[in-house]
Amino acid sequence: GTRQVCPSVTSNYLLAATNASGETDQTVTVRIAPGSLPQIVFFTADPPELQPGKCAVLQWDARNADTVTLRNVTTGDTTAVAAQGSRQACPSQTTNYALTARNVAGEVGQTVTVRIVPGPSPKIAYFTATPSDLQPGKCSALQWNVTGAETVTLKNLTSGEAFLVPSQGGQQVCPAQTTSYVLTAKNQFGEDNWTVAVRVIACSVAEVLQFTISPDVITIGGTATLSWEVRRSEERRVGKE
């Protein structure tokens, strides 16, 4: 007789014949010849470098495979996938992905890396106080220009008061004493800080440096010349006692 066999591994078969006189047997072996390994034509990540919060597309093409799996090496998550396909990956950190193709002859694998790179920090182009020196009761104009910031904060270091401001703008300040102001620009990748100081300079009393008369002796009807030099004076008066 005959019988069909389909072993998946090399196998031995025993045929035994028995009658009243005894038994005889024979063995035959069916050997499984090595087949062709699967092939991964390509396995890519596009783009291979991302900023946090962005995504890459994994694409692959596997041939002669009975099963194909995709594994996140960082988390250990493994998913069965089609032999040809794609999948979106949005890692929060640099991550390796492994693609494995298997058949009865064995398995092959490839790995791709999606790297997380930091984005640009904010930049303060300028932060100025005009004028930077004041007399009491006067005011100064703070002006600034910031790029790439999610938040911009202006803080009075003397009072501790802080408030959000636009990326480009200005603010009038009238401090009663010398005061420093700090501008802080932030985003998810970092921050930039600039500080300016507005100095309040106390007013000094007016001073007479010189006051003379020449000549100091005259006859009736004659004339004399008064001369003077003063400092920090807004008004000058000359009178007769």
PDB file of C-alpha atoms in Angstrom:
ATOM      1  CA  GLY A   1       0.000   0.000   0.000  1.00  0.00           C
ATOM      2  CA  THR A   2       0.945   3.666   0.100  1.00  0.00           C
ATOM      3  CA  ARG A   3       0.452   6.575   2.439  1.00  0.00           C
ATOM      4  CA  GLN A   4       1.329  10.240   2.000  1.00  0.00           C
ATOM      5  CA  VAL A   5       3.345  11.912   4.753  1.00  0.00           C
ATOM      6  CA  CYS A   6       4.222  15.604   5.077  1.00  0.00           C
ATOM      7  CA  PRO A   7       6.669  16.023   7.967  1.00  0.00           C
ATOM      8  CA  SER A   8       7.907  19.516   8.916  1.00  0.00           C
ATOM      9  CA  VAL A   9      11.169  18.099  10.268  1.00  0.00           C
ATOM     10  CA  THR A  10      13.383  15.167   9.284  1.00  0.00           C
ATOM     11  CA  SER A  11      11.456  12.010  10.379  1.00  0.00           C
ATOM     12  CA  ASN A  12      11.937   8.241  10.558  1.00  0.00           C
ATOM     13  CA  TYR A  13       9.124   5.823   9.646  1.00  0.00           C
ATOM     14  CA  LEU A  14       9.025   2.178  10.811  1.00  0.00           C
ATOM     15  CA  LEU A  15       7.090  -0.497   8.908  1.00  0.00           C
ATOM     16  CA  ALA A  16       6.528  -3.736  10.848  1.00  0.00           C
ATOM     17  CA  ALA A  17       5.036  -6.941   9.350  1.00  0.00           C
ATOM     18  CA  THR A  18       3.751  -9.659  11.686  1.00  0.00           C
ATOM     19  CA  ASN A  19       2.373 -13.218  11.213  1.00  0.00           C
ATOM     20  CA  ALA A  20       2.266 -16.458  13.224  1.00  0.00           C
ATOM     21  CA  SER A  21       5.917 -17.111  12.542  1.00  0.00           C
ATOM     22  CA  GLY A  22       7.110 -13.784  13.868  1.00  0.00           C
ATOM     23  CA  GLU A  23       7.714 -10.159  12.947  1.00  0.00           C
ATOM     24  CA  THR A  24      10.029  -8.217  10.696  1.00  0.00           C
ATOM     25  CA  ASP A  25      10.440  -4.466  10.199  1.00  0.00           C
ATOM     26  CA  GLN A  26      12.239  -1.825   8.168  1.00  0.00           C
ATOM     27  CA  THR A  27      12.876   1.875   8.698  1.00  0.00           C
ATOM     28  CA  VAL A  28      12.993   4.710   6.177  1.00  0.00           C
ATOM     29  CA  THR A  29      13.936   8.357   6.729  1.00  0.00           C
ATOM     30  CA  VAL A  30      12.404  11.413   5.151  1.00  0.00           C
ATOM     31  CA  ARG A  31      14.863  14.291   5.388  1.00  0.00           C
ATOM     32  CA  ILE A  32      13.725  17.916   5.257  1.00  0.00           C
ATOM     33  CA  ALA A  33      16.068  19.838   3.030  1.00  0.00           C
ATOM     34  CA  PRO A  34      16.860  23.394   4.160  1.00  0.00           C
ATOM     35  CA  GLY A  35      14.545  25.869   2.486  1.00  0.00           C
ATOM     36  CA  SER A  36      15.194  29.506   1.676  1.00  0.00           C
ATOM     37  CA  LEU A  37      15.288  31.974   4.553  1.00  0.00           C
ATOM     38  CA  PRO A  38      12.895  34.896   4.481  1.00  0.00           C
ATOM     39  CA  GLN A  39      14.186  38.169   3.052  1.00  0.00           C
ATOM     40  CA  ILE A  40      13.660  41.708   4.327  1.00  0.00           C
ATOM     41  CA  VAL A  41      13.958  43.868   1.238  1.00  0.00           C
ATOM     42  CA  PHE A  42      13.899  47.097   3.273  1.00  0.00           C
ATOM     43  CA  PHE A  43      12.962  48.422   6.690  1.00  0.00           C
ATOM     44  CA  THR A  44      13.125  52.208   7.109  1.00  0.00           C
ATOM     45  CA  ALA A  45      12.103  55.063   9.417  1.00  0.00           C
ATOM     46  CA  ASP A  46      11.205  58.375   7.801  1.00  0.00           C
ATOM     47  CA  PRO A  47      12.380  60.725   9.159  1.00  0.00           C
ATOM     48  CA  PRO A  48      15.006  59.008  11.306  1.00  0.00           C
ATOM     49  CA  GLU A  49      15.313  62.049  13.610  1.00  0.00           C
ATOM     50  CA  LEU A  50      12.405  63.814  15.328  1.00  0.00           C
ATOM     51  CA  GLN A  51      11.670  66.602  17.738  1.00  0.00           C
ATOM     52  CA  PRO A  52       9.587  65.548  20.781  1.00  0.00           C
ATOM     53  CA  GLY A  53       5.913  65.205  19.937  1.00  0.00           C
ATOM     54  CA  LYS A  54       6.529  64.438  16.257  1.00  0.00           C
ATOM     55  CA  CYS A  55       6.082  61.118  14.436  1.00  0.00           C
ATOM     56  CA  ALA A  56       7.990  58.941  11.976  1.00  0.00           C
ATOM     57  CA  VAL A  57       6.666  56.384   9.491  1.00  0.00           C
ATOM     58  CA  LEU A  58       8.119  52.873   9.637  1.00  0.00           C
ATOM     59  CA  GLN A  59       7.941  51.018   6.293  1.00  0.00           C
ATOM     60  CA  TRP A  60       9.006  47.487   5.361  1.00  0.00           C
ATOM     61  CA  ASP A  61       8.887  44.798   2.703  1.00  0.00           C
ATOM     62  CA  ALA A  62       9.480  41.155   3.679  1.00  0.00           C
ATOM     63  CA  ARG A  63       9.479  38.227   1.248  1.00  0.00           C
ATOM     64  CA  ASN A  64       9.107  34.444   1.665  1.00  0.00           C
ATOM     65  CA  ALA A  65       7.964  34.868   5.275  1.00  0.00           C
ATOM     66  CA  ASP A  66       5.295  32.901   7.114  1.00  0.00           C
ATOM     67  CA  THR A  67       5.125  35.478   9.929  1.00  0.00           C
ATOM     68  CA  VAL A  68       6.416  39.023  10.367  1.00  0.00           C
ATOM     69  CA  THR A  69       6.582  40.850  13.691  1.00  0.00           C
ATOM     70  CA  LEU A  70       7.416  44.438  14.635  1.00  0.00           C
ATOM     71  CA  ARG A  71       8.926  45.036  18.085  1.00  0.00           C
ATOM     72  CA  ASN A  72       9.536  48.221  20.021  1.00  0.00           C
ATOM     73  CA  VAL A  73      12.876  47.357  21.619  1.00  0.00           C
ATOM     74  CA  THR A  74      12.510  50.044  24.298  1.00  0.00           C
ATOM     75  CA  THR A  75       9.090  48.973  25.602  1.00  0.00           C
ATOM     76  CA  GLY A  76       9.170  45.333  24.470  1.00  0.00           C
ATOM     77  CA  ASP A  77       5.804  45.621  22.709  1.00  0.00           C
ATOM     78  CA  THR A  78       5.593  43.169  19.795  1.00  0.00           C
ATOM     79  CA  THR A  79       2.926  43.171  17.075  1.00  0.00           C
ATOM     80  CA  ALA A  80       2.267  40.805  14.186  1.00  0.00           C
ATOM     81  CA  VAL A  81       2.216  42.761  10.926  1.00  0.00           C
ATOM     82  CA  ALA A  82       1.741  42.125   7.220  1.00  0.00           C
ATOM     83  CA  ALA A  83       4.736  41.182   5.091  1.00  0.00           C
ATOM     84  CA  GLN A  84       4.539  44.563   3.360  1.00  0.00           C
ATOM     85  CA  GLY A  85       3.276  47.588   5.214  1.00  0.00           C
ATOM     86  CA  SER A  86       3.856  50.730   7.249  1.00  0.00           C
ATOM     87  CA  ARG A  87       3.131  52.045  10.704  1.00  0.00           C
ATOM     88  CA  GLN A  88       3.366  55.432  12.436  1.00  0.00           C
ATOM     89  CA  ALA A  89       5.750  55.687  15.398  1.00  0.00           C
ATOM     90  CA  CYS A  90       5.679  58.623  17.838  1.00  0.00           C
ATOM     91  CA  PRO A  91       8.281  57.847  20.509  1.00  0.00           C
ATOM     92  CA  SER A  92       8.985  60.171  23.413  1.00  0.00           C
ATOM     93  CA  GLN A  93      12.633  59.098  23.492  1.00  0.00           C
ATOM     94  CA  THR A  94      15.173  57.623  21.101  1.00  0.00           C
ATOM     95  CA  THR A  95      13.812  54.149  20.245  1.00  0.00           C
ATOM     96  CA  ASN A  96      14.904  51.087  18.280  1.00  0.00           C
ATOM     97  CA  TYR A  97      12.387  49.077  16.260  1.00  0.00           C
ATOM     98  CA  ALA A  98      13.085  45.469  15.198  1.00  0.00           C
ATOM     99  CA  LEU A  99      11.393  43.726  12.268  1.00  0.00           C
ATOM    100  CA  THR A 100      11.608  39.904  12.239  1.00  0.00           C
ATOM    101  CA  ALA A 101      10.536  37.651   9.360  1.00  0.00           C
ATOM    102  CA  ARG A 102      10.207  33.870   9.931  1.00  0.00           C
ATOM    103  CA  ASN A 103       9.532  30.696   7.964  1.00  0.00           C
ATOM    104  CA  VAL A 104      10.342  26.994   8.419  1.00  0.00           C
ATOM    105  CA  ALA A 105      13.913  27.594   7.296  1.00  0.00           C
ATOM    106  CA  GLY A 106      14.587  30.183  10.008  1.00  0.00           C
ATOM    107  CA  GLU A 107      14.318  33.881  10.623  1.00  0.00           C
ATOM    108  CA  VAL A 108      15.958  37.172   9.665  1.00  0.00           C
ATOM    109  CA  GLY A 109      15.718  40.591  11.269  1.00  0.00           C
ATOM    110  CA  GLN A 110      16.537  44.241  10.781  1.00  0.00           C
ATOM    111  CA  THR A 111      16.546  47.177  13.193  1.00  0.00           C
ATOM    112  CA  VAL A 112      15.969  50.893  12.665  1.00  0.00           C
ATOM    113  CA  THR A 113      16.420  53.739  15.147  1.00  0.00           C
ATOM    114  CA  VAL A 114      14.219  56.789  15.548  1.00  0.00           C
ATOM    115  CA  ARG A 115      16.239  59.460  17.357  1.00  0.00           C
ATOM    116  CA  ILE A 116      14.676  62.222  19.416  1.00  0.00           C
ATOM    117  CA  VAL A 117      16.603  65.482  19.087  1.00  0.00           C
ATOM    118  CA  PRO A 118      15.836  68.678  21.011  1.00  0.00           C
ATOM    119  CA  GLY A 119      14.410  71.605  19.108  1.00  0.00           C
ATOM    120  CA  PRO A 120      15.717  75.194  19.263  1.00  0.00           C
ATOM    121  CA  SER A 121      15.525  77.166  22.499  1.00  0.00           C
ATOM    122  CA  PRO A 122      13.921  80.628  22.458  1.00  0.00           C
ATOM    123  CA  LYS A 123      16.111  83.624  21.697  1.00  0.00           C
ATOM    124  CA  ILE A 124      15.941  87.152  23.112  1.00  0.00           C
ATOM    125  CA  ALA A 125      17.147  89.437  20.325  1.00  0.00           C
ATOM    126  CA  TYR A 126      17.258  92.495  22.611  1.00  0.00           C
ATOM    127  CA  PHE A 127      15.983  93.830  25.945  1.00  0.00           C
ATOM    128  CA  THR A 128      16.674  97.499  26.678  1.00  0.00           C
ATOM    129  CA  ALA A 129      15.762 100.302  29.091  1.00  0.00           C
ATOM    130  CA  THR A 130      15.666 103.851  27.704  1.00  0.00           C
ATOM    131  CA  PRO A 131      16.873 105.847  29.521  1.00  0.00           C
ATOM    132  CA  SER A 132      18.719 103.586  31.926  1.00  0.00           C
ATOM    133  CA  ASP A 133      19.413 106.447  34.410  1.00  0.00           C
ATOM    134  CA  LEU A 134      16.520 108.440  35.909  1.00  0.00           C
ATOM    135  CA  GLN A 135      15.796 111.141  38.407  1.00  0.00           C
ATOM    136  CA  PRO A 136      13.076 110.310  40.968  1.00  0.00           C
ATOM    137  CA  GLY A 137       9.587 110.601  39.506  1.00  0.00           C
ATOM    138  CA  LYS A 138      10.754 109.979  35.939  1.00  0.00           C
ATOM    139  CA  CYS A 139      10.038 106.926  33.777  1.00  0.00           C
ATOM    140  CA  SER A 140      11.940 104.563  31.480  1.00  0.00           C
ATOM    141  CA  ALA A 141      10.726 102.516  28.507  1.00  0.00           C
ATOM    142  CA  LEU A 142      11.559  98.802  28.505  1.00  0.00           C
ATOM    143  CA  GLN A 143      11.562  97.243  25.031  1.00  0.00           C
ATOM    144  CA  TRP A 144      12.221  93.674  23.856  1.00  0.00           C
ATOM    145  CA  ASN A 145      12.044  91.244  20.943  1.00  0.00           C
ATOM    146  CA  VAL A 146      11.881  87.459  21.402  1.00  0.00           C
ATOM    147  CA  THR A 147      11.668  84.594  18.893  1.00  0.00           C
ATOM    148  CA  GLY A 148      10.711  80.934  19.362  1.00  0.00           C
ATOM    149  CA  ALA A 149       9.127  81.340  22.809  1.00  0.00           C
ATOM    150  CA  GLU A 150       5.963  79.746  24.131  1.00  0.00           C
ATOM    151  CA  THR A 151       5.857  82.139  27.109  1.00  0.00           C
ATOM    152  CA  VAL A 152       7.606  85.430  27.889  1.00  0.00           C
ATOM    153  CA  THR A 153       7.684  86.810  31.444  1.00  0.00           C
ATOM    154  CA  LEU A 154       8.769  90.233  32.722  1.00  0.00           C
ATOM    155  CA  LYS A 155       9.760  90.378  36.391  1.00  0.00           C
ATOM    156  CA  ASN A 156      10.584  93.287  38.709  1.00  0.00           C
ATOM    157  CA  LEU A 157      13.378  91.885  40.862  1.00  0.00           C
ATOM    158  CA  THR A 158      12.861  94.505  43.581  1.00  0.00           C
ATOM    159  CA  SER A 159       9.146  93.907  44.164  1.00  0.00           C
ATOM    160  CA  GLY A 160       9.052  90.313  42.894  1.00  0.00           C
ATOM    161  CA  GLU A 161       6.095  91.149  40.643  1.00  0.00           C
ATOM    162  CA  ALA A 162       6.031  89.111  37.397  1.00  0.00           C
ATOM    163  CA  PHE A 163       3.569  88.963  34.518  1.00  0.00           C
ATOM    164  CA  LEU A 164       3.276  87.509  31.038  1.00  0.00           C
ATOM    165  CA  VAL A 165       4.052  89.792  28.096  1.00  0.00           C
ATOM    166  CA  PRO A 166       3.980  89.364  24.301  1.00  0.00           C
ATOM    167  CA  SER A 167       7.078  88.243  22.390  1.00  0.00           C
ATOM    168  CA  GLN A 168       7.565  91.734  20.982  1.00  0.00           C
ATOM    169  CA  GLY A 169       6.593  94.775  22.970  1.00  0.00           C
ATOM    170  CA  GLY A 170       7.368  97.470  25.493  1.00  0.00           C
ATOM    171  CA  GLN A 171       6.501  98.541  29.033  1.00  0.00           C
ATOM    172  CA  GLN A 172       6.867 101.883  30.804  1.00  0.00           C
ATOM    173  CA  VAL A 173       8.338 101.664  34.289  1.00  0.00           C
ATOM    174  CA  CYS A 174       8.693 104.442  36.887  1.00  0.00           C
ATOM    175  CA  PRO A 175      10.687 102.988  39.773  1.00  0.00           C
ATOM    176  CA  ALA A 176      11.190 104.901  43.000  1.00  0.00           C
ATOM    177  CA  GLN A 177      14.607 103.307  43.446  1.00  0.00           C
ATOM    178  CA  THR A 178      17.226 101.573  41.324  1.00  0.00           C
ATOM    179  CA  THR A 179      15.535  98.416  40.006  1.00  0.00           C
ATOM    180  CA  SER A 180      16.516  95.442  37.859  1.00  0.00           C
ATOM    181  CA  TYR A 181      14.071  93.805  35.444  1.00  0.00           C
ATOM    182  CA  VAL A 182      14.494  90.303  34.041  1.00  0.00           C
ATOM    183  CA  LEU A 183      12.896  89.054  30.823  1.00  0.00           C
ATOM    184  CA  THR A 184      12.512  85.247  30.596  1.00  0.00           C
ATOM    185  CA  ALA A 185      11.567  83.436  27.375  1.00  0.00           C
ATOM    186  CA  LYS A 186      10.681  79.727  27.565  1.00  0.00           C
ATOM    187  CA  ASN A 187       9.656  76.826  25.359  1.00  0.00           C
ATOM    188  CA  GLN A 188       9.763  73.042  25.805  1.00  0.00           C
ATOM    189  CA  PHE A 189      13.429  72.939  24.788  1.00  0.00           C
ATOM    190  CA  GLY A 190      14.867  75.586  27.116  1.00  0.00           C
ATOM    191  CA  GLU A 191      14.855  79.237  28.107  1.00  0.00           C
ATOM    192  CA  ASP A 192      16.715  82.530  27.641  1.00  0.00           C
ATOM    193  CA  ASN A 193      17.073  85.305  30.237  1.00  0.00           C
ATOM    194  CA  TRP A 194      18.168  88.938  29.945  1.00  0.00           C
ATOM    195  CA  THR A 195      18.366  91.520  32.730  1.00  0.00           C
ATOM    196  CA  VAL A 196      18.427  95.310  32.557  1.00  0.00           C
ATOM    197  CA  ALA A 197      18.813  97.806  35.387  1.00  0.00           C
ATOM    198  CA  VAL A 198      17.131 101.201  35.689  1.00  0.00           C
ATOM    199  CA  ARG A 199      19.140 103.404  38.037  1.00  0.00           C
ATOM    200  CA  VAL A 200      17.397 106.126  39.999  1.00  0.00           C
ATOM    201  CA  ILE A 201      19.877 108.948  40.694  1.00  0.00           C
ATOM    202  CA  ALA A 202      19.014 111.221  43.606  1.00  0.00           C
ATOM    203  CA  CYS A 203      18.937 114.963  42.835  1.00  0.00           C
ATOM    204  CA  SER A 204      21.579 117.115  44.517  1.00  0.00           C
ATOM    205  CA  VAL A 205      21.105 120.672  45.841  1.00  0.00           C
ATOM    206  CA  ALA A 206      22.059 123.445  43.427  1.00  0.00           C
ATOM    207  CA  GLU A 207      25.546 124.782  44.092  1.00  0.00           C
ATOM    208  CA  VAL A 208      27.076 128.233  43.552  1.00  0.00           C
ATOM    209  CA  LEU A 209      30.630 127.629  42.439  1.00  0.00           C
ATOM    210  CA  GLN A 210      31.610 131.252  41.929  1.00  0.00           C
ATOM    211  CA  PHE A 211      30.041 134.728  42.380  1.00  0.00           C
ATOM    212  CA  THR A 212      32.189 137.850  41.974  1.00  0.00           C
ATOM    213  CA  ILE A 213      31.902 141.566  41.297  1.00  0.00           C
ATOM    214  CA  SER A 214      34.473 143.723  39.521  1.00  0.00           C
ATOM    215  CA  PRO A 215      35.361 146.271  40.529  1.00  0.00           C
ATOM    216  CA  ASP A 216      34.093 146.015  44.073  1.00  0.00           C
ATOM    217  CA  VAL A 217      34.520 149.776  44.656  1.00  0.00           C
ATOM    218  CA  ILE A 218      32.886 152.292  42.367  1.00  0.00           C
ATOM    219  CA  THR A 219      31.869 155.978  42.450  1.00  0.00           C
ATOM    220  CA  ILE A 220      28.273 157.109  42.242  1.00  0.00           C
ATOM    221  CA  GLY A 221      27.103 156.607  38.684  1.00  0.00           C
ATOM    222  CA  GLY A 222      29.773 154.034  37.974  1.00  0.00           C
ATOM    223  CA  THR A 223      29.120 150.403  37.090  1.00  0.00           C
ATOM    224  CA  ALA A 224      30.398 147.045  38.274  1.00  0.00           C
ATOM    225  CA  THR A 225      30.126 143.606  36.628  1.00  0.00           C
ATOM    226  CA  LEU A 226      28.689 140.587  38.430  1.00  0.00           C
ATOM    227  CA  SER A 227      30.001 137.142  37.336  1.00  0.00           C
ATOM    228  CA  TRP A 228      28.876 133.676  38.524  1.00  0.00           C
ATOM    229  CA  GLU A 229      29.069 129.940  37.963  1.00  0.00           C
ATOM    230  CA  VAL A 230      26.438 127.550  39.323  1.00  0.00           C
ATOM    231  CA  ARG A 231      25.774 123.796  39.076  1.00  0.00           C
ATOM    232  CA  ARG A 232      22.505 121.817  39.023  1.00  0.00           C
ATOM    233  CA  SER A 233      20.418 124.981  38.951  1.00  0.00           C
ATOM    234  CA  GLU A 234      17.128 125.209  37.087  1.00  0.00           C
ATOM    235  CA  GLU A 235      16.642 128.885  37.947  1.00  0.00           C
ATOM    236  CA  ARG A 236      19.077 131.717  38.632  1.00  0.00           C
ATOM    237  CA  ARG A 237      18.196 134.990  40.404  1.00  0.00           C
ATOM    238  CA  VAL A 238      20.376 137.993  41.080  1.00  0.00           C
ATOM    239  CA  GLY A 239      19.046 140.596  43.508  1.00  0.00           C
ATOM    240  CA  LYS A 240      20.163 143.487  45.672  1.00  0.00           C
ATOM    241  CA  GLU A 241      20.167 143.135  49.440  1.00  0.00           C
TER     242      GLU A 241
END
